[in-house]
Coordinates of C-alpha atoms and ligand atoms in Angstrom, one line a residue:
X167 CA 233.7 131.5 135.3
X168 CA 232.0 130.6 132.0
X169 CA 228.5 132.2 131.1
X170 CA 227.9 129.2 128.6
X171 CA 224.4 127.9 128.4
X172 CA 226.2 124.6 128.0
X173 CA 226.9 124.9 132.3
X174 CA 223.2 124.6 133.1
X175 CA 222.1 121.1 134.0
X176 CA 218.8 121.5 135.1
X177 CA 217.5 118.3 133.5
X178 CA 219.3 116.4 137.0
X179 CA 216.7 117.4 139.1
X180 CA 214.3 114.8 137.1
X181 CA 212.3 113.1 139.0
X182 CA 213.6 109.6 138.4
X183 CA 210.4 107.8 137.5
X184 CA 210.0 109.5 134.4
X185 CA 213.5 110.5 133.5
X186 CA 213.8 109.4 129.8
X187 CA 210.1 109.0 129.3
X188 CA 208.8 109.2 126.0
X189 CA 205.7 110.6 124.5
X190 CA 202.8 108.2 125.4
X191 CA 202.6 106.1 121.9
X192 CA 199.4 106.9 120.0
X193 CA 200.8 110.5 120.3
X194 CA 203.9 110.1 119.2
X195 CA 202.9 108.0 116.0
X196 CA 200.0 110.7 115.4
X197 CA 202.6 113.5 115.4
X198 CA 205.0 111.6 113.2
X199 CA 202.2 110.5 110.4
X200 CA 201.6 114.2 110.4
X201 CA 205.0 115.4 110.0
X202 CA 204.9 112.7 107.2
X203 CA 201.7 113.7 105.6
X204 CA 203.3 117.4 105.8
X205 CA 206.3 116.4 103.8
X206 CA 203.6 115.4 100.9
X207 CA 203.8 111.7 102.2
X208 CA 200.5 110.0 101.6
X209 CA 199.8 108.5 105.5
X210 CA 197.4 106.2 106.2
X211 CA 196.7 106.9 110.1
X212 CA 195.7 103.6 111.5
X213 CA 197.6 104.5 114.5
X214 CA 195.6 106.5 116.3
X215 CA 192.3 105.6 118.5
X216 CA 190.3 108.3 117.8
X217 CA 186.7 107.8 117.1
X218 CA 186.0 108.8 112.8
X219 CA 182.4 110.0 113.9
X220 CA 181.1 113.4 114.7
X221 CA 179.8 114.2 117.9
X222 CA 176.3 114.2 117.8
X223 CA 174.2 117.2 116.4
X224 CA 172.2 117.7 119.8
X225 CA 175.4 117.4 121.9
X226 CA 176.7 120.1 119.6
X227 CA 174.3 122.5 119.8
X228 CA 174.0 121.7 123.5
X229 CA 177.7 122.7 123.9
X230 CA 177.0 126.4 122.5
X231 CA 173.9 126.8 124.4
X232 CA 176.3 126.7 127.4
X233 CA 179.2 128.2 126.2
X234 CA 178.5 131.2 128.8
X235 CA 179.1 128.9 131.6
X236 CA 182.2 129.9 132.6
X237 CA 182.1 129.3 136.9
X238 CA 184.1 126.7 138.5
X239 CA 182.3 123.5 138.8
X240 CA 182.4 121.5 141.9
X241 CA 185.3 119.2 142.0
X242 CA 183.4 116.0 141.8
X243 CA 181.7 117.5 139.2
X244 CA 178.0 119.3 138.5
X245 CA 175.5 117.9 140.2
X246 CA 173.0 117.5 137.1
X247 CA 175.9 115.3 135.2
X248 CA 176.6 113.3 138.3
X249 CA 172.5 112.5 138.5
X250 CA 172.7 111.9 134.6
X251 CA 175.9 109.4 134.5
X252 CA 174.7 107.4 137.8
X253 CA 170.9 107.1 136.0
X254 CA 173.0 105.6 132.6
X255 CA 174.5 103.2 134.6
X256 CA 171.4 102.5 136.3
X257 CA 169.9 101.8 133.2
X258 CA 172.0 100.6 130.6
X259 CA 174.5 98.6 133.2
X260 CA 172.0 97.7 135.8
X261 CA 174.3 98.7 138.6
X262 CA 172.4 100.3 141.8
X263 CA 174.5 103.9 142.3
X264 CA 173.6 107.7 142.8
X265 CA 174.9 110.8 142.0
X266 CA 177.4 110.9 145.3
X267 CA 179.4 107.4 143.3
X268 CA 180.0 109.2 140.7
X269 CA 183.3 111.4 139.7
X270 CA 183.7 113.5 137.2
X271 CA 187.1 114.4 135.9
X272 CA 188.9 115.9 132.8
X273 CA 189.1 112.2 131.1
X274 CA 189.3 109.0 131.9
X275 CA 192.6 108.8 131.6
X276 CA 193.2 111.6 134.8
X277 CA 191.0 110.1 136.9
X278 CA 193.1 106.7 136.1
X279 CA 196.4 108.7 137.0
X280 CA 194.5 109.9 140.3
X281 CA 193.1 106.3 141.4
X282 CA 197.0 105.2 141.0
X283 CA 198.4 108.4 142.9
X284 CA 196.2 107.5 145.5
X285 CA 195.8 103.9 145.8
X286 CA 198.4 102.3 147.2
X287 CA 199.0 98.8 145.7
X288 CA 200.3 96.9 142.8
X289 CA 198.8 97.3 139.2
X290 CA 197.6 94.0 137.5
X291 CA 197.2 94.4 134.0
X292 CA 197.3 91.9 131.4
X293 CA 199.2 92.0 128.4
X294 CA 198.6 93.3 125.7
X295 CA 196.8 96.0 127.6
X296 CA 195.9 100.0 126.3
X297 CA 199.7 102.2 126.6
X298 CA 198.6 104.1 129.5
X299 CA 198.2 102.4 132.0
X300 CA 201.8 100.3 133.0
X301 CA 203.3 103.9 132.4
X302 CA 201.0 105.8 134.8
X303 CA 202.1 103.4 137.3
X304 CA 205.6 103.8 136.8
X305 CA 205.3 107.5 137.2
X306 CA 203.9 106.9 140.8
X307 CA 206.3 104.7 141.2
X308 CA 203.7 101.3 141.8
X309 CA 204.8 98.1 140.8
X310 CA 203.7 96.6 137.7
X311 CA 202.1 93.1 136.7
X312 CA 201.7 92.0 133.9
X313 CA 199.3 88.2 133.3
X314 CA 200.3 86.9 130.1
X315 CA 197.5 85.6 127.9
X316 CA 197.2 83.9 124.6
X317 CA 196.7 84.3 120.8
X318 CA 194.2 81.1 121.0
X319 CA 192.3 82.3 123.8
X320 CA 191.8 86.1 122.5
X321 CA 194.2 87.7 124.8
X322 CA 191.9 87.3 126.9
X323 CA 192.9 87.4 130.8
X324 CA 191.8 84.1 132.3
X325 CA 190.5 83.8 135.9
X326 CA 193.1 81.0 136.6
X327 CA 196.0 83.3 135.8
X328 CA 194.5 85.9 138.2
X329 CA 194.5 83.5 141.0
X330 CA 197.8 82.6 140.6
X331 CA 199.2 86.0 141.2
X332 CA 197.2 87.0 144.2
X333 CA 197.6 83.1 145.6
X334 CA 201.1 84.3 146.1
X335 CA 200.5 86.8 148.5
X336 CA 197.1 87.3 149.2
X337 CA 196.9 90.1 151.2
X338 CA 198.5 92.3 149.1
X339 CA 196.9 95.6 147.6
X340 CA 195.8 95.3 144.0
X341 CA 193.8 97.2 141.2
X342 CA 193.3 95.2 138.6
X343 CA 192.3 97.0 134.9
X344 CA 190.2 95.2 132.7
X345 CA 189.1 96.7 129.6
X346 CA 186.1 95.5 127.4
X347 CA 185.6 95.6 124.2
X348 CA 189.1 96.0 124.6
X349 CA 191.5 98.6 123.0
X350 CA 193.8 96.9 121.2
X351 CA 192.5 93.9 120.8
X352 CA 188.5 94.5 119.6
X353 CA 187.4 91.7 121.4
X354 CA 184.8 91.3 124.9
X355 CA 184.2 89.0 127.0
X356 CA 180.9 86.8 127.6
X357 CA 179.0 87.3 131.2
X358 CA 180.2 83.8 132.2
X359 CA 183.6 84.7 131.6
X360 CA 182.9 88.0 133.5
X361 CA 181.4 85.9 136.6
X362 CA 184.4 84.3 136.6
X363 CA 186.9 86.6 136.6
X364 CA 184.5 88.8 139.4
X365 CA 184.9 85.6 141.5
X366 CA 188.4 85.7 141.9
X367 CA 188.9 89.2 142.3
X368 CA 186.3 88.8 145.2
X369 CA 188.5 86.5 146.8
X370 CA 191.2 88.3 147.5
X371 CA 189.4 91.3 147.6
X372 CA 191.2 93.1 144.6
X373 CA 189.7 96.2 143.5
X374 CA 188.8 96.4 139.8
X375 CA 188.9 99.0 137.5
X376 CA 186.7 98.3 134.4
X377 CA 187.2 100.4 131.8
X378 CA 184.3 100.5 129.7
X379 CA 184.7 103.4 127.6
X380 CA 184.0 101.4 124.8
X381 CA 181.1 99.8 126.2
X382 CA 178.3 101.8 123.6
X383 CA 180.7 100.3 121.0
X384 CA 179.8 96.4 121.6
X385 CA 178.5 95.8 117.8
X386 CA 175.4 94.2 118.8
X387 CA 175.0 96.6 121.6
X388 CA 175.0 94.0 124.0
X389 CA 177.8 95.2 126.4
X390 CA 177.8 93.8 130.0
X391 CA 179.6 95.6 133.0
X392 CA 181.5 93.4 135.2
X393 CA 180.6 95.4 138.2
X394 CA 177.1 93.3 138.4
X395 CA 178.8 90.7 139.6
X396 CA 181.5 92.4 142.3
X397 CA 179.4 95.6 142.8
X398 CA 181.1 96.5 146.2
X399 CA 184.9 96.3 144.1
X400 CA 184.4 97.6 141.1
X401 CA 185.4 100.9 140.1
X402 CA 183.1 101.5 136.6
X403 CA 185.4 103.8 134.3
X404 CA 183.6 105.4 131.3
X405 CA 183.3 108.5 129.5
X406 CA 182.3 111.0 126.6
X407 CA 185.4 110.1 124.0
X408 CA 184.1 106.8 122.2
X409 CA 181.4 106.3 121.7
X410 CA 180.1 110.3 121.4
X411 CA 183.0 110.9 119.2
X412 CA 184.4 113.7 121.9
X413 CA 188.1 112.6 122.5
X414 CA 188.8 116.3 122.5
X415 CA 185.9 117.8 124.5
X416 CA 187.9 115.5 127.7
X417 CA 185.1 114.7 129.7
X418 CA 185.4 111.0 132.1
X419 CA 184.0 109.4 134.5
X420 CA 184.0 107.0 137.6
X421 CA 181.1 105.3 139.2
X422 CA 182.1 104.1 142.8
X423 CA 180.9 101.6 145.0
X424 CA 179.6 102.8 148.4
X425 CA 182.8 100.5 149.7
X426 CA 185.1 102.8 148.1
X427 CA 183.6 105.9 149.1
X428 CA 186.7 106.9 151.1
X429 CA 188.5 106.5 148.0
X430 CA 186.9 108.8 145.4
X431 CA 186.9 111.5 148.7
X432 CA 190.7 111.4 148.5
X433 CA 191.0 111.5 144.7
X434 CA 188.8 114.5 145.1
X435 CA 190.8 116.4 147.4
X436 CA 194.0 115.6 145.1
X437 CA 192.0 116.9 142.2
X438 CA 190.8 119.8 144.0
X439 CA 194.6 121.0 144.5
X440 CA 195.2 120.2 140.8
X441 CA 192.3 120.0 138.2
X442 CA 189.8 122.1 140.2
X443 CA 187.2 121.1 138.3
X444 CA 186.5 119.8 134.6
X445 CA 185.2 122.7 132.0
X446 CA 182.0 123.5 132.4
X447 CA 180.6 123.8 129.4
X448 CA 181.6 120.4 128.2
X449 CA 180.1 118.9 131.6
X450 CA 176.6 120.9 130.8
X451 CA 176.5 119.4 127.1
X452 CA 177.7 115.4 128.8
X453 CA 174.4 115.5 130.6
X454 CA 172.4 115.9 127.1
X455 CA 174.9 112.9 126.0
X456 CA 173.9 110.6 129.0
X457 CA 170.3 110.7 128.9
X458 CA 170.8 109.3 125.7
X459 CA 167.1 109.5 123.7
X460 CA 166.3 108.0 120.0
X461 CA 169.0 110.2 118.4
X462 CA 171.6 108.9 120.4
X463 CA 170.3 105.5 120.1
X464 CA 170.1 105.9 116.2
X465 CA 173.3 107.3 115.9
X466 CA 174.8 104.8 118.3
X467 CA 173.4 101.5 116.1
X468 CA 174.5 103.0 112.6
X469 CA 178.0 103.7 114.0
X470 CA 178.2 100.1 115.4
X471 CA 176.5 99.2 112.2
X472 CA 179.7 100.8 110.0
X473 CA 182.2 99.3 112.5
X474 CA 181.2 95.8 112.1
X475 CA 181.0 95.3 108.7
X476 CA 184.7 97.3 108.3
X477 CA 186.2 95.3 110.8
X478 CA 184.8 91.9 109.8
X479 CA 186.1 92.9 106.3
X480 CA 189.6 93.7 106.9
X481 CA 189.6 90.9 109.3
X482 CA 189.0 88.1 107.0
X483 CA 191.3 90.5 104.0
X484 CA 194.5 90.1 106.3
X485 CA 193.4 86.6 107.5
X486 CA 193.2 85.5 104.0
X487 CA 197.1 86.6 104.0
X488 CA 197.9 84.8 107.5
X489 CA 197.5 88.1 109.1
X490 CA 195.9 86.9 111.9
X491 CA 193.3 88.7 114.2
X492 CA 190.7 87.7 116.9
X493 CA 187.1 88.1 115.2
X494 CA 186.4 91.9 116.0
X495 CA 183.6 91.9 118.6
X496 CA 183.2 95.6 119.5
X497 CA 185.4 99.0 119.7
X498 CA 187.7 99.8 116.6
X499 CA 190.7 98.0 116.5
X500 CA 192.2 94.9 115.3
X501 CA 195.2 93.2 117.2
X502 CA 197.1 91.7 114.0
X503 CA 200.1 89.2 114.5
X504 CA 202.6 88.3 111.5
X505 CA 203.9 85.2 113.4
X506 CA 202.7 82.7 110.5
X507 CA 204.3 84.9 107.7
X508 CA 207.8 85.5 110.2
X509 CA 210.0 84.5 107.6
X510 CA 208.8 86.9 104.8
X511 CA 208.8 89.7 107.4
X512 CA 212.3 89.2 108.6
X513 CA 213.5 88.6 105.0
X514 CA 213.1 92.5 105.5
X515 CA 215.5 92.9 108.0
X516 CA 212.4 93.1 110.4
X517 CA 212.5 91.1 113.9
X518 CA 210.6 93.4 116.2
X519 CA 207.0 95.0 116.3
X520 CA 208.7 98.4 116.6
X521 CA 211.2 97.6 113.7
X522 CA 207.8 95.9 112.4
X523 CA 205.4 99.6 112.3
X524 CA 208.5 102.0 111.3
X525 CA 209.4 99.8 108.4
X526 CA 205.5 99.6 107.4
X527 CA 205.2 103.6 107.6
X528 CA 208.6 104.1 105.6
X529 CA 207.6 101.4 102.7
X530 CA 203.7 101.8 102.8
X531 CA 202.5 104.8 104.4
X532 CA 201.0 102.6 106.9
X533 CA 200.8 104.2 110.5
X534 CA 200.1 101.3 113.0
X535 CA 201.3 101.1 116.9
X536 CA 203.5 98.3 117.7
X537 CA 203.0 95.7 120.2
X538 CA 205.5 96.0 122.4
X539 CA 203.6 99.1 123.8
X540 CA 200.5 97.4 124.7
X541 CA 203.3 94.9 127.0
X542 CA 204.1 92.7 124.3
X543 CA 207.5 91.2 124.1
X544 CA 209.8 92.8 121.7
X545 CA 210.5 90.4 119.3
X546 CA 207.0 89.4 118.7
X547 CA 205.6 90.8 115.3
X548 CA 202.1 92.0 116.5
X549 CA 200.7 95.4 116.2
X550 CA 197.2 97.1 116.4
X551 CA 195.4 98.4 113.7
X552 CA 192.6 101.5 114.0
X553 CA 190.5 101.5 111.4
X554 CA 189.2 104.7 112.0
X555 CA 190.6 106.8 109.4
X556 CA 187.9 107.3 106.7
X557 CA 185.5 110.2 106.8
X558 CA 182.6 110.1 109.3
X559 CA 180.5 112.1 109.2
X560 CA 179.5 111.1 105.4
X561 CA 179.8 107.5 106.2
X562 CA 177.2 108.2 109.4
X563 CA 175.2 110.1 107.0
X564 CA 174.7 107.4 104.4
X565 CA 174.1 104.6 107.1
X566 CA 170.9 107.2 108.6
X567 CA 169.5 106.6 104.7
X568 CA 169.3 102.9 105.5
X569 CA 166.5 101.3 107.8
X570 CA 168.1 99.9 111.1
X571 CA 167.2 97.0 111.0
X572 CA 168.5 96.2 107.3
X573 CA 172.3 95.4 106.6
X574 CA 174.7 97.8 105.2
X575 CA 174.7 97.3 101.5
X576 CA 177.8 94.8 100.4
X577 CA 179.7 97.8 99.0
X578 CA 179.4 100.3 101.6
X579 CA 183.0 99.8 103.1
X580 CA 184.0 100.6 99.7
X581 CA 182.8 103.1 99.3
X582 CA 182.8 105.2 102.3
X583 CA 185.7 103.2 104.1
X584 CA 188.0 103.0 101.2
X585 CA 191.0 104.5 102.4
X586 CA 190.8 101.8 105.2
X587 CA 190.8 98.5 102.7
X588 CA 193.6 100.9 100.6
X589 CA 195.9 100.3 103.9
X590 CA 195.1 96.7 104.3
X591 CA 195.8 96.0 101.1
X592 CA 198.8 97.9 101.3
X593 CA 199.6 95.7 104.1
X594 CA 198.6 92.2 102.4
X595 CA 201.2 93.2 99.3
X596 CA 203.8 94.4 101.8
X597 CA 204.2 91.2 103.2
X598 CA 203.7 89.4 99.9
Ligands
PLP766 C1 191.1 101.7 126.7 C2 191.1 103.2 126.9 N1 190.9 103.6 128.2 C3 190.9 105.0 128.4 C4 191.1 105.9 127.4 C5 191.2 107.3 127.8 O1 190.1 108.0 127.4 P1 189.7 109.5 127.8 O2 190.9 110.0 128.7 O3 189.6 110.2 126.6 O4 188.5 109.4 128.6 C6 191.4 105.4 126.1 C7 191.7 106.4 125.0 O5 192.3 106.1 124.1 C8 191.3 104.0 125.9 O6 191.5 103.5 124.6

């Protein structure tokens, strides 16, 4: 008998759902930019959807304050946050909820793979849609579907499209995930619109999952939660990594209807025999960041403030080039599409958005994520765009010098966003 290590085939008792399974995108191209950067390559990382600002002083020092907190929490979370999150929504979304609708959990993005764990029913997304979600599903093991929507229209998912998939079988279970201001696309949608698609949902009693964690981020700070208009169905999904700049501090949240009561009860149990509980500290220093107060509301209009104007002026920079984009409305991405300059991108050998981004990194130092993984057919050339790699905390600084209600001065971007309009450009002579 041979004691080669070669004999050991352990990786056949993969689960099949995720045999194969690569790295969820944005970390694979953040790792790879790095690895880049490291080899004394100069990376632009527009790849990534981090926030560029700092977390907030207050919310700082509130974190070491309770540093010494070290019990386990409850598993639906402290108390205190719970009260905090369910008077935010109360407040800024004008939903009607307590503390006992809301659940707290390590990041959005667990509670999201807990909803789908537990729920049983198919997963409506539209396309393009944020990574996560179509591959949380197929780890479960849920069946995926996708509603197409259109350049013209904004990507937007229409209410007519809905209908048509649950008209087919309209008892079936559903969650369907809408996400405004949307990662990748960097557009909302209008309460009319929101009305519209609430209506159909209602109908055939899908259950929605709204993922607002870029709600703070609408640039005129006029975001509107869908669950106003199908309160009993709406699952509100937020949390501390946007728009407080605390992606690594992992700290989500869900705000339940009373409806779904027996829902969030389940996905506690399941957490309780796998997260316990999110880190306490973190969850003591969230309740500072949900009461909100003047210096969260300043720092929350000069961020928007710096988003805008950097959007808006890469938008029109790669529009000007037939790059084309939806007019960026909120979060911090653009969802750019090289259909109109196809033939001078495939004269490079390039016919897919994957082949699209990898020869972009080699030839520019451009990091950007393809489309394909936000559901977009292959051999479409569309990718997104973050422009959130340019220094923060000074560019937060010099926007707290200027009155709120005045404009950015014209040269701001250049000057504090530079590296950003560096890329673009990059991208604008690539293609020329
Ligand atoms: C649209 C969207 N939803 C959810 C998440 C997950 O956020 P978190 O798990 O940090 O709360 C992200 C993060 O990139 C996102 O872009």
């Amino acid at each position: 008998m041979s004691n080669s290590n070669d004999d050991f085939a352990f990786d056949i008792s993969l689960n099949l759902n995720v045999r194969g399974m690569p790295l969820s995108a944005t970390l694979a191209i953040n790792e790879l930019s790095n690895k880049l950067k490291k080899e004394g390559k100069k990376v632009y990382k527009l790849g990534l959807g981090q926030s560029p600002f700092p977390v907030p002083r207050t919310i700082v020092e509130e974190l070491q304050a309770n540093a010494h907190q070290k019990d386990y929490q409850p598993v639906k979370g402290l108390q205190s946050l719970r009260e905090a999150v369910a008077d935010y929504h109360s407040r800024r979304n004008d939903i009607i909820c307590d503390a006992e609708s809301v659940l707290i959990g390590p990041g959005s993005k667990e509670l999201m793979f807990l909803l789908q764990f537990c729920f049983y029913g198919d997963l409506v997304i539209p396309t393009p849609s944020w990574v996560s979600y179509a591959p949380q599903a197929k780890i479960i093991g849920h069946q995926i579907v996708w509603i197409e929507t259109k350049e013209s229209n904004n990507w937007k998912l229409l209410p007519k499209d809905l209908h048509k998939i649950c008209k087919g079988d309209s008892n079936r279970p559903r969650i369907l995930v809408l996400n405004y201001p949307s990662n990748p696309m960097g557009v909302t949608y209008a309460a009319e619109e929101l009305f519209e698609i609430a209506k159909v949902a209602k109908q055939y009693q899908v259950i929605l999952l709204s993922d607002e964690i870029y709600g703070e981020l609408h640039f005129e700070g006029k975001h509107i939660s869908i669950s106003r208009f199908y309160p009993e169905g709406t699952i509100l999904s937020g949390g501390l990594s946007k728009w407080c700049g605390a992606g690594g501090w992992r700290l989500g949240t869900f705000t339940f209807p009373k409806t779904l009561t027996w829902l969030m009860d389940t996905m506690a149990s399941v957490a309780s025999e796998t997260f316990t509980s999110t880190s306490a500290p973190i969850q003591y220093a969230a309740v500072r960041a949900f009461r909100q107060g003047i210096v969260m509301e300043r720092y929350l209009w000069n961020s928007r403030k710096i988003l805008k104007k950097l959007g808006n002026e890469i938008h029109t920079m790669l529009a000007a080039k037939k790059i084309t984009s939806p007019t960026p409305e909120g979060a911090f991405y653009l969802f750019i599409n090289f259909n109109k300059v196809r033939n001078k991108v495939e004269s490079k050998n390039v016919f897919t958005s994957k082949e699209l981004t990898t020869k972009l990194l080699e030839d520019t130092g451009v990091a950007l994520l393809p489309g394909s993984v936000f559901g977009r057919p292959e051999n479409e050339l569309t990718a997104r765009l973050s422009y959130v790699d340019f220094d923060g905390v000074r560019a937060l600084a010099a926007a707290e010098t200027i009155p709120l209600e005045k404009e950015l001065p014209e040269d701001f971007v250049k000057i504090y966003c530079g590296r950003i309009l560096e890329a673009v450009q990059l991208i604008c002579n690539w293609v020329d």
